[in-house]
mmCIF file of C-alpha atoms in Angstrom:
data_model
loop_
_atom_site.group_PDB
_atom_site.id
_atom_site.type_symbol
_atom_site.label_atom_id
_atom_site.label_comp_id
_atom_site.label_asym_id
_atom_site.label_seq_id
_atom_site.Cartn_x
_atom_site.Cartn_y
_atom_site.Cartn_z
ATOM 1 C CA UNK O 1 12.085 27.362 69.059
ATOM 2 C CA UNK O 2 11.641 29.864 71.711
ATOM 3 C CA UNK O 3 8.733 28.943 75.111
ATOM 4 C CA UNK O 4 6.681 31.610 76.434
ATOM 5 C CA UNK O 5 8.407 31.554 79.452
ATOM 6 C CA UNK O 6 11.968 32.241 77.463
ATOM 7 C CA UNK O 7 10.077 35.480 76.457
ATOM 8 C CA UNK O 8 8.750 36.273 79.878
ATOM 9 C CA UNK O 9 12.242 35.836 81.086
ATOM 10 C CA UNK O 10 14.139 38.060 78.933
ATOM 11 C CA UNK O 11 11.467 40.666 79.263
ATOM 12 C CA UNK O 12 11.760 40.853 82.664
ATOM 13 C CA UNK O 13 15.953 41.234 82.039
ATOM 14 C CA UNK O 14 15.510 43.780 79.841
ATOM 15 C CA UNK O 15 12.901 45.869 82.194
ATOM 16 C CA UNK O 16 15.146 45.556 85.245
ATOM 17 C CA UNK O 17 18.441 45.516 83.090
ATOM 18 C CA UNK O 18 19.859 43.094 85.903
ATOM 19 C CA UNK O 19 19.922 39.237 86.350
ATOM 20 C CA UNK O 20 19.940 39.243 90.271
ATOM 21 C CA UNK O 21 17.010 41.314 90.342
ATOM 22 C CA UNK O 22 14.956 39.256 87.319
ATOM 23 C CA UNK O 23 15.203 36.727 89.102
ATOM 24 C CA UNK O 24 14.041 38.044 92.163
ATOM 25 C CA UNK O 25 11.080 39.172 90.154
ATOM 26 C CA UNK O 26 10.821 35.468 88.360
ATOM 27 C CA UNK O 27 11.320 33.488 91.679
ATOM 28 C CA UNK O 28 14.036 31.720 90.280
ATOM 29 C CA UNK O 29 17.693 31.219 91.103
ATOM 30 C CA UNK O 30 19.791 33.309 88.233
ATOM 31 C CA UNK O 31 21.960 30.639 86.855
ATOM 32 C CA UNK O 32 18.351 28.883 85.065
ATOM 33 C CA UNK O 33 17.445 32.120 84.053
ATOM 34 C CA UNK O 34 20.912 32.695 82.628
ATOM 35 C CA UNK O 35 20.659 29.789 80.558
ATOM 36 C CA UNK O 36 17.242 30.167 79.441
ATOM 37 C CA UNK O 37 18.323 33.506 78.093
ATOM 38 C CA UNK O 38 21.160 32.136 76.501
ATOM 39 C CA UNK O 39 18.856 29.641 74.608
ATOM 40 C CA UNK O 40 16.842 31.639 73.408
ATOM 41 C CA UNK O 41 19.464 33.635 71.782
ATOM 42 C CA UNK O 42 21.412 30.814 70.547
ATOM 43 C CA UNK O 43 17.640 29.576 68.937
ATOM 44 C CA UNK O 44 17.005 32.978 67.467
ATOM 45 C CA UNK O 45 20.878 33.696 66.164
ATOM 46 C CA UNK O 46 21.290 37.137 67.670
ATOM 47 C CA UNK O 47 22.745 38.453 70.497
ATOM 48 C CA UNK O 48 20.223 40.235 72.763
ATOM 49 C CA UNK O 49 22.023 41.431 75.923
ATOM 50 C CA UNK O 50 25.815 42.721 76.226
ATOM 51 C CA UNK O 51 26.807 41.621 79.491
ATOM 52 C CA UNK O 52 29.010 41.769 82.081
ATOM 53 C CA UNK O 53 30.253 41.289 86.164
ATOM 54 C CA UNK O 54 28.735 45.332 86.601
ATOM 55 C CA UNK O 55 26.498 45.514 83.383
ATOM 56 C CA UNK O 56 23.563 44.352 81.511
ATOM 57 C CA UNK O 57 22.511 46.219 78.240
ATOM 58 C CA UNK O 58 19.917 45.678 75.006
ATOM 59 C CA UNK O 59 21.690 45.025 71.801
ATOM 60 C CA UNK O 60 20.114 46.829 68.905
ATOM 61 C CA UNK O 61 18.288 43.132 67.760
ATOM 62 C CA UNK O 62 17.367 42.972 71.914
ATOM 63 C CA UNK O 63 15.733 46.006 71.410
ATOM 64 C CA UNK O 64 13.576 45.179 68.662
ATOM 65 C CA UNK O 65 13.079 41.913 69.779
ATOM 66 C CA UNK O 66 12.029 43.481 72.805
ATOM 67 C CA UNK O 67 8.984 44.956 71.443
ATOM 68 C CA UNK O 68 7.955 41.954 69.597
ATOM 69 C CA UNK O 69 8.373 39.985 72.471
ATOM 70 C CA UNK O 70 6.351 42.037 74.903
ATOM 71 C CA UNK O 71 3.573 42.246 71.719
ATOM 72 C CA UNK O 72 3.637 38.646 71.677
ATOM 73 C CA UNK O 73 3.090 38.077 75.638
ATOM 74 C CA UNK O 74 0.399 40.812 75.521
ATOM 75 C CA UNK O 75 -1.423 38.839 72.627
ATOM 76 C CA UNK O 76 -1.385 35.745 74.462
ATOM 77 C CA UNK O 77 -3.119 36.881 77.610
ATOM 78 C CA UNK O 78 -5.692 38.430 75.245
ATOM 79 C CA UNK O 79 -6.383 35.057 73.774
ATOM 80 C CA UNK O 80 -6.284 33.333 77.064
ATOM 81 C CA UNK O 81 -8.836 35.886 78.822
ATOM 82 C CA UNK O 82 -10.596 34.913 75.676
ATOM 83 C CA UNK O 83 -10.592 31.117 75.799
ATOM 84 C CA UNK O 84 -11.312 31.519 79.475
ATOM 85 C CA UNK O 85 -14.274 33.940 78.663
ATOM 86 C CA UNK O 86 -15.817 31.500 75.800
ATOM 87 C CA UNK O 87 -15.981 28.414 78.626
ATOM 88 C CA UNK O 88 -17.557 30.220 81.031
ATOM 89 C CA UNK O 89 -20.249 31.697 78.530
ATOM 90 C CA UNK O 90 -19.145 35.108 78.320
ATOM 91 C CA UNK O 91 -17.941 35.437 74.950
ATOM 92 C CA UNK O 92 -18.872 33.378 71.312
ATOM 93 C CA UNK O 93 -22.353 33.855 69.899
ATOM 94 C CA UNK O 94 -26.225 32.831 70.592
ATOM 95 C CA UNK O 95 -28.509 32.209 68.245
ATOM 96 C CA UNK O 96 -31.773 33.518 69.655
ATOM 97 C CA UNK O 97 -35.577 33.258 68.099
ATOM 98 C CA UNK O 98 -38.842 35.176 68.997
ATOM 99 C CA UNK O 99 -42.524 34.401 67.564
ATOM 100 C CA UNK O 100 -43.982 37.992 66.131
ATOM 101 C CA UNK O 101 -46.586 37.841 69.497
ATOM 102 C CA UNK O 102 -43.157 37.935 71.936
ATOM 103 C CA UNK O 103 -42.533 41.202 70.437
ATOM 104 C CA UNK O 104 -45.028 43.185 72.479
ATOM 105 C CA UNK O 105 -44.781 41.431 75.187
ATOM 106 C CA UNK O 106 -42.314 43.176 77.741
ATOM 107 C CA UNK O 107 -40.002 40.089 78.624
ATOM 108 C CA UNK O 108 -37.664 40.269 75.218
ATOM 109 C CA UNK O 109 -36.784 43.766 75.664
ATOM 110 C CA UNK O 110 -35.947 43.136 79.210
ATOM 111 C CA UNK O 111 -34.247 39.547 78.457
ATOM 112 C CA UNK O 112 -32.539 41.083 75.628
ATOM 113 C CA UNK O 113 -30.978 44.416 77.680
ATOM 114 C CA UNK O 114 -30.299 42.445 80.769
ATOM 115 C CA UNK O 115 -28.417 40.143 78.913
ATOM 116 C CA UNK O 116 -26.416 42.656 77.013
ATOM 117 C CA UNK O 117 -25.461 44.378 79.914
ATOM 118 C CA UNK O 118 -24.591 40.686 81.761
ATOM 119 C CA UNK O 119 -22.305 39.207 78.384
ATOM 120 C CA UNK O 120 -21.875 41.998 76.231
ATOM 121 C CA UNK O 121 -19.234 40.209 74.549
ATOM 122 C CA UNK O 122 -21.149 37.419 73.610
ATOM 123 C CA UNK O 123 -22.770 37.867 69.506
ATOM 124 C CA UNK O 124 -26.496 37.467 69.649
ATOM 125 C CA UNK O 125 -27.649 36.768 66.639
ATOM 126 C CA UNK O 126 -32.083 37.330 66.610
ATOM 127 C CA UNK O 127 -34.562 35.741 63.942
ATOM 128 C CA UNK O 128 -38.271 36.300 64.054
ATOM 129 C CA UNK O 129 -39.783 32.318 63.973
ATOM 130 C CA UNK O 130 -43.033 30.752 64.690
ATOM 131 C CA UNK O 131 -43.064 28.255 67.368
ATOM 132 C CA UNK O 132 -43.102 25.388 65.673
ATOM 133 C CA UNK O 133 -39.952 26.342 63.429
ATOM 134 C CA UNK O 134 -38.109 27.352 66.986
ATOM 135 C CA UNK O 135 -38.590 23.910 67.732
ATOM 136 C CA UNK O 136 -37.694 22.151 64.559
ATOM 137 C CA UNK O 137 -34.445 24.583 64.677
ATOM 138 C CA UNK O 138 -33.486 24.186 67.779
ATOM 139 C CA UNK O 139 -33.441 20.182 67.362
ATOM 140 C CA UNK O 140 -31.462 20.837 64.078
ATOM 141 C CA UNK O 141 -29.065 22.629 66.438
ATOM 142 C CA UNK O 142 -30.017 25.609 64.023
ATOM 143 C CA UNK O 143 -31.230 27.718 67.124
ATOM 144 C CA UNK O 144 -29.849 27.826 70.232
ATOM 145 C CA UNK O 145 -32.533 29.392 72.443
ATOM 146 C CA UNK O 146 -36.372 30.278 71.373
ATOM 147 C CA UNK O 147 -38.870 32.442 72.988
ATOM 148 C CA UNK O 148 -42.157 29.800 72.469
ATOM 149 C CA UNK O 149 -45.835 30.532 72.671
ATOM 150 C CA UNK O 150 -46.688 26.700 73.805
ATOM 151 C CA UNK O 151 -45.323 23.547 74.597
ATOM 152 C CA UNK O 152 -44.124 20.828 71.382
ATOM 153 C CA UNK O 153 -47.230 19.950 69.354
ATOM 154 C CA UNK O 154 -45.076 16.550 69.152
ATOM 155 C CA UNK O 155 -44.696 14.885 72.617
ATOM 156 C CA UNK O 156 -41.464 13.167 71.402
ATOM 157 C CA UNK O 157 -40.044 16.322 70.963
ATOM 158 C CA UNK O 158 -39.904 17.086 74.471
ATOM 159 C CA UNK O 159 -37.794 14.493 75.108
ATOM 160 C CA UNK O 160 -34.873 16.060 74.102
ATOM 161 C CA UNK O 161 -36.531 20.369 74.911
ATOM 162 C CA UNK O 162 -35.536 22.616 78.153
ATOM 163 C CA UNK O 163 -38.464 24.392 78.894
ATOM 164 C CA UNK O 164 -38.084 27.458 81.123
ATOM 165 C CA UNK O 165 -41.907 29.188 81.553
ATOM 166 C CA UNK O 166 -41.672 32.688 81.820
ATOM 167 C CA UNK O 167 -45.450 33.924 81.618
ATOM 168 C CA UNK O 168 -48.819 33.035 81.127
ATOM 169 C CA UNK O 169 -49.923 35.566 79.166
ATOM 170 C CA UNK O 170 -54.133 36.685 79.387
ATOM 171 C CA UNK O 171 -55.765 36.325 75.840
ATOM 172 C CA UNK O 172 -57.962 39.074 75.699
ATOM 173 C CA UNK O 173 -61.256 39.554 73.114
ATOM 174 C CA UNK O 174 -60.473 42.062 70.669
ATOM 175 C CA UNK O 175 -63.698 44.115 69.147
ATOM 176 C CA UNK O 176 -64.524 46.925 67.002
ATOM 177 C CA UNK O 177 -64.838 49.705 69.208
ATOM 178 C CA UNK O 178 -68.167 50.327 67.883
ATOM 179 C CA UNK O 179 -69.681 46.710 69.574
ATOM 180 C CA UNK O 180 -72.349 46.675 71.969
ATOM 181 C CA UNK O 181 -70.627 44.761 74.182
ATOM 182 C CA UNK O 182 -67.351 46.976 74.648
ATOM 183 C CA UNK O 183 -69.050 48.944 77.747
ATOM 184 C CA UNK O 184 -68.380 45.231 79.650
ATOM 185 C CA UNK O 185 -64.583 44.702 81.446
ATOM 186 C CA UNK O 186 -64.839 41.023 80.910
ATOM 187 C CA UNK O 187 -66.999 38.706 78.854
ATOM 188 C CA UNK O 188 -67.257 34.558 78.272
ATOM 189 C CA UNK O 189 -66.428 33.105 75.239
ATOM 190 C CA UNK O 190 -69.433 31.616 74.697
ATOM 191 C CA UNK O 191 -71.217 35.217 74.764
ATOM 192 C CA UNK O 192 -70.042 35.581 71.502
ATOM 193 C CA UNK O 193 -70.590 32.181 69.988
ATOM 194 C CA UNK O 194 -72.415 33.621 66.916
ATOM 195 C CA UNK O 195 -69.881 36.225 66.148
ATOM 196 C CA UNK O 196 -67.596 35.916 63.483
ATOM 197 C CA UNK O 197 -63.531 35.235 64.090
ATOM 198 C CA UNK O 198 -60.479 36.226 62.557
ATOM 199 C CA UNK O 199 -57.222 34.109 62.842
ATOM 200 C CA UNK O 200 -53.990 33.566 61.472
ATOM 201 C CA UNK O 201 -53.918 30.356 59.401
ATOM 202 C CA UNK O 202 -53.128 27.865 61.438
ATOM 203 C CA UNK O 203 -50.077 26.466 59.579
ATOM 204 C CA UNK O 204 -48.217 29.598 60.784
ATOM 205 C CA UNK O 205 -49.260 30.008 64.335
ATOM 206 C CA UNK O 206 -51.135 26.816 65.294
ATOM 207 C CA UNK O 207 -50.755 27.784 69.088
ATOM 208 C CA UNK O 208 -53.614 30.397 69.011
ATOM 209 C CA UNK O 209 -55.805 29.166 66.623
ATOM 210 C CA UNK O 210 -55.943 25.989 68.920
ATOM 211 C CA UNK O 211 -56.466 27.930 71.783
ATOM 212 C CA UNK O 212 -59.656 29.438 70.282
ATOM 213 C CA UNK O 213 -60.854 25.663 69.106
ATOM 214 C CA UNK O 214 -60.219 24.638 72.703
ATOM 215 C CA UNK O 215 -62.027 27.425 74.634
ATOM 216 C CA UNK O 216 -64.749 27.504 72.135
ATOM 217 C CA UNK O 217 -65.254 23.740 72.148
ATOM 218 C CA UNK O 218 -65.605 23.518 75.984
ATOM 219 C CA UNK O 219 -68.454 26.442 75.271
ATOM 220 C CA UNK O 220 -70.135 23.837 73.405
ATOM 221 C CA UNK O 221 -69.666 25.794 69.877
ATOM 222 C CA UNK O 222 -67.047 26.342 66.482
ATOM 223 C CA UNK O 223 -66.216 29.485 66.042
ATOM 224 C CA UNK O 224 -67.322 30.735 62.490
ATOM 225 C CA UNK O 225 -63.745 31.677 60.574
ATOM 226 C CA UNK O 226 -64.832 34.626 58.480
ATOM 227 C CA UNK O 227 -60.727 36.327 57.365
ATOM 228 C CA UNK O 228 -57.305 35.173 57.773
ATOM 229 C CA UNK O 229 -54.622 37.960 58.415
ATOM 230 C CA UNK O 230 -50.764 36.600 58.037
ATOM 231 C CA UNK O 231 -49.423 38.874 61.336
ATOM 232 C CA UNK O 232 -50.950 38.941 64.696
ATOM 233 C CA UNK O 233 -51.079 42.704 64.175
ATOM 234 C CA UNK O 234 -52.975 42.206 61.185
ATOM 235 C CA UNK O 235 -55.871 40.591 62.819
ATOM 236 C CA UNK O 236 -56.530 43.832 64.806
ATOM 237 C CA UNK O 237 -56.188 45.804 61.944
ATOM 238 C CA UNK O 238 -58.868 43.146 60.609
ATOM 239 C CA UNK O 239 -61.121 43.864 63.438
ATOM 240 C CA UNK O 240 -60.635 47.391 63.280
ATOM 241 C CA UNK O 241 -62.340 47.187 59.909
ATOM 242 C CA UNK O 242 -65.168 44.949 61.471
ATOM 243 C CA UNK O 243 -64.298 41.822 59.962
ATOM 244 C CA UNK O 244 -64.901 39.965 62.714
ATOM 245 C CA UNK O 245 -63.233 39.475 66.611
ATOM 246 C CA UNK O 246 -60.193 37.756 67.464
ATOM 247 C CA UNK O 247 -58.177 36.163 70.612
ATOM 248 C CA UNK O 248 -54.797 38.561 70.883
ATOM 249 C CA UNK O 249 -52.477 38.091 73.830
ATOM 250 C CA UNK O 250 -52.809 40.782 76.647
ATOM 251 C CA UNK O 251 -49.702 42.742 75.562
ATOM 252 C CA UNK O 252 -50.905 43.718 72.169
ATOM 253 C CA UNK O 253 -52.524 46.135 74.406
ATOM 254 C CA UNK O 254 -49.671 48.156 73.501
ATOM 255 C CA UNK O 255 -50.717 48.325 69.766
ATOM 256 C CA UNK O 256 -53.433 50.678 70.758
ATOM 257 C CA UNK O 257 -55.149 51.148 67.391
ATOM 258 C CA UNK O 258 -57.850 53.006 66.854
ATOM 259 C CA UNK O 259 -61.202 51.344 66.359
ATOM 260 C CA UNK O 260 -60.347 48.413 68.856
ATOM 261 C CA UNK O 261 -61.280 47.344 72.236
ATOM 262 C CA UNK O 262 -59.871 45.018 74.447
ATOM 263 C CA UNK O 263 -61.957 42.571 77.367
ATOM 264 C CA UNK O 264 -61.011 40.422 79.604
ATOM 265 C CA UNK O 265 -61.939 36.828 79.028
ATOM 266 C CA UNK O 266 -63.588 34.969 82.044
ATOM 267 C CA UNK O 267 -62.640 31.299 80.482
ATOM 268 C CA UNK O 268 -60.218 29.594 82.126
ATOM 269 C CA UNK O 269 -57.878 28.466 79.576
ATOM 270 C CA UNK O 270 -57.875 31.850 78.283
ATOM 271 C CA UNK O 271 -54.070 32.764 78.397
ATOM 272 C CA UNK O 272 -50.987 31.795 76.194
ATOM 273 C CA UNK O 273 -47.447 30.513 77.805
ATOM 274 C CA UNK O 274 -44.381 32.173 76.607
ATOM 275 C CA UNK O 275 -41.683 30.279 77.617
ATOM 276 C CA UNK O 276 -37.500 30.072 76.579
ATOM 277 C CA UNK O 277 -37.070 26.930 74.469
ATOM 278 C CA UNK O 278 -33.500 24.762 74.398
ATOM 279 C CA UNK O 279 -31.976 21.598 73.993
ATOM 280 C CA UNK O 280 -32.165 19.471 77.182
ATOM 281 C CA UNK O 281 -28.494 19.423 78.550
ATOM 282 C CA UNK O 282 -26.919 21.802 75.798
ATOM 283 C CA UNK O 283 -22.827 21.528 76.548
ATOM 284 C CA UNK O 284 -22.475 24.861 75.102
ATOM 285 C CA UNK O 285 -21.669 27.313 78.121
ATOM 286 C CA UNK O 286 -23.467 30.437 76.293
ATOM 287 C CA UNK O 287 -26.643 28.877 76.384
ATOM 288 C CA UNK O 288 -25.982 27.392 79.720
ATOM 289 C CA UNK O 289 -24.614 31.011 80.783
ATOM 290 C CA UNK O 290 -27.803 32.772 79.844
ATOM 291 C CA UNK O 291 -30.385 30.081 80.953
ATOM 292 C CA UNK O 292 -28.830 30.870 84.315
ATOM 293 C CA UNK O 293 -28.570 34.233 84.546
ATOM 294 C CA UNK O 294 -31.925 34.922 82.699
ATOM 295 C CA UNK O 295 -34.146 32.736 84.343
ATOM 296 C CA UNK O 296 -32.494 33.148 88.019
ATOM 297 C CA UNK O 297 -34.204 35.669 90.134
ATOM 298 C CA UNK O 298 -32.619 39.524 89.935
#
């Protein structure tokens, strides 16, 4: 059957419609590239040159064969630029999760249009998850890269986790807009230690709820649970209706609803990470490609 180069070869006759000068093109003596295009017609049955001492003309199979062949070659680079774009981590697919929180927070917009514009050929396939599924997935090999909100609740875990911080995002006291204390810029936790909270469950986003527990229990008090809202948006909609006050990251500054204000919290362990999650020494060069280039310096 014929090579690649056997195709190359006659294609090159054909353009030039001259052995001498083929192989001037090929870097090759002519006699080899006589022979190889005399294999490959005596593999395919058909004559594709007439030839002679002055002369050297497509049959009516060389031209059709001619097309095919050139198809072929073309096809072939295409699958090699491929193959060499897949190792380097600028083609296949990335399977990429976000916790609902990440959403406001400016870094996945920017991650997500700097990296377009870096691989665009590369498939990124997005899934909302909470930060304790990212993990779980990405140790299932289910998820290839996560934007978390904390470190593994499991130390074992991080055994076998890449953890690349990107922030550490301010938790801010959310209010009713109608609270006495909303003409302050900043207040201590423990100002508020007889106000009711509300919280997501902790089952679904353990990270802030703890965070509460923690900053509340170094104020000496245990912060009085009064509504549960599924979303993190909920809860402001939740103190909105003066249910209670909650702990939001900084950027759901951006939710701007009506009936809320924001402060700054004084407390020291007031702030959330957000951080891109992977498997420790992933072989696969997307993820590599985009740890790189997303975590490097512009």
């Amino acid at each position: 059957m014929f090579d690649f180069r056997q195709l190359r070869y006659f294609v090159t006759v054909a353009e030039e419609l001259s052995f001498t000068r083929a192989a001037q093109r090929l870097y090759i003596s002519q006699p080899p590239l006589s022979q190889q295009i005399q294999a490959l017609e005596n593999d395919l049955g058909v004559r594709l040159l007439e030839r002679n001492k002055r002369n050297v003309s497509l049959t009516e199979p060389g031209r059709l064969f001619l097309e095919q062949a050139r198809h072929i070659l073309d096809k072939a680079e295409e699958a090699r630029a491929q193959m060499a774009d897949a190792a380097t981590g600028f083609s296949g697919k990335l399977r990429l999760a976000y916790t609902v929180s990440v959403t406001f927070h400016p870094a996945l917009p920017q991650t997500l249009l700097r990296y377009r514009s870096f691989a665009p050929q590369v498939r990124l396939i997005l899934s909302e998850m909470y930060t304790e599924q990212q993990y779980a997935a990405l140790l299932s090999g289910e998820l290839d890269v996560g934007f978390v909100r904390d470190e593994p609740e499991h130390p074992g875990m991080a055994r076998n986790l890449r953890l690349d911080v990107i922030d550490r995002e301010p938790l801010l006291l959310a209010l009713p807009a109608n609270h006495p204390l909303t003409d302050r810029d900043s207040i201590w936790l423990r100002e508020v230690a007889m106000e009711a909270f509300v919280v997501q469950p902790r089952e679904l986003a353990a990270t802030l709820y703890d965070r509460l527990a923690q900053i509340a229990a170094k104020a000496n008090f245990h912060p009085l649970i009064r509504q549960h809202a599924q979303q993190i948006n909920g809860l402001l909609v939740l103190v909105a209706a003066g249910m209670g006050l909650a702990l939001v990251p900084a950027s759901m500054r951006s939710v701007n609803l009506p009936g809320v204000k924001y402060l700054k919290l004084e407390d020291p362990d007031a702030y959330m990470l957000l951080a891109l999650a992977s498997r420790l020494d992933d072989p696969n060069p997307v993820v590599r490609r985009f740890l790189s280039a997303m975590t490097e310096p512009e």
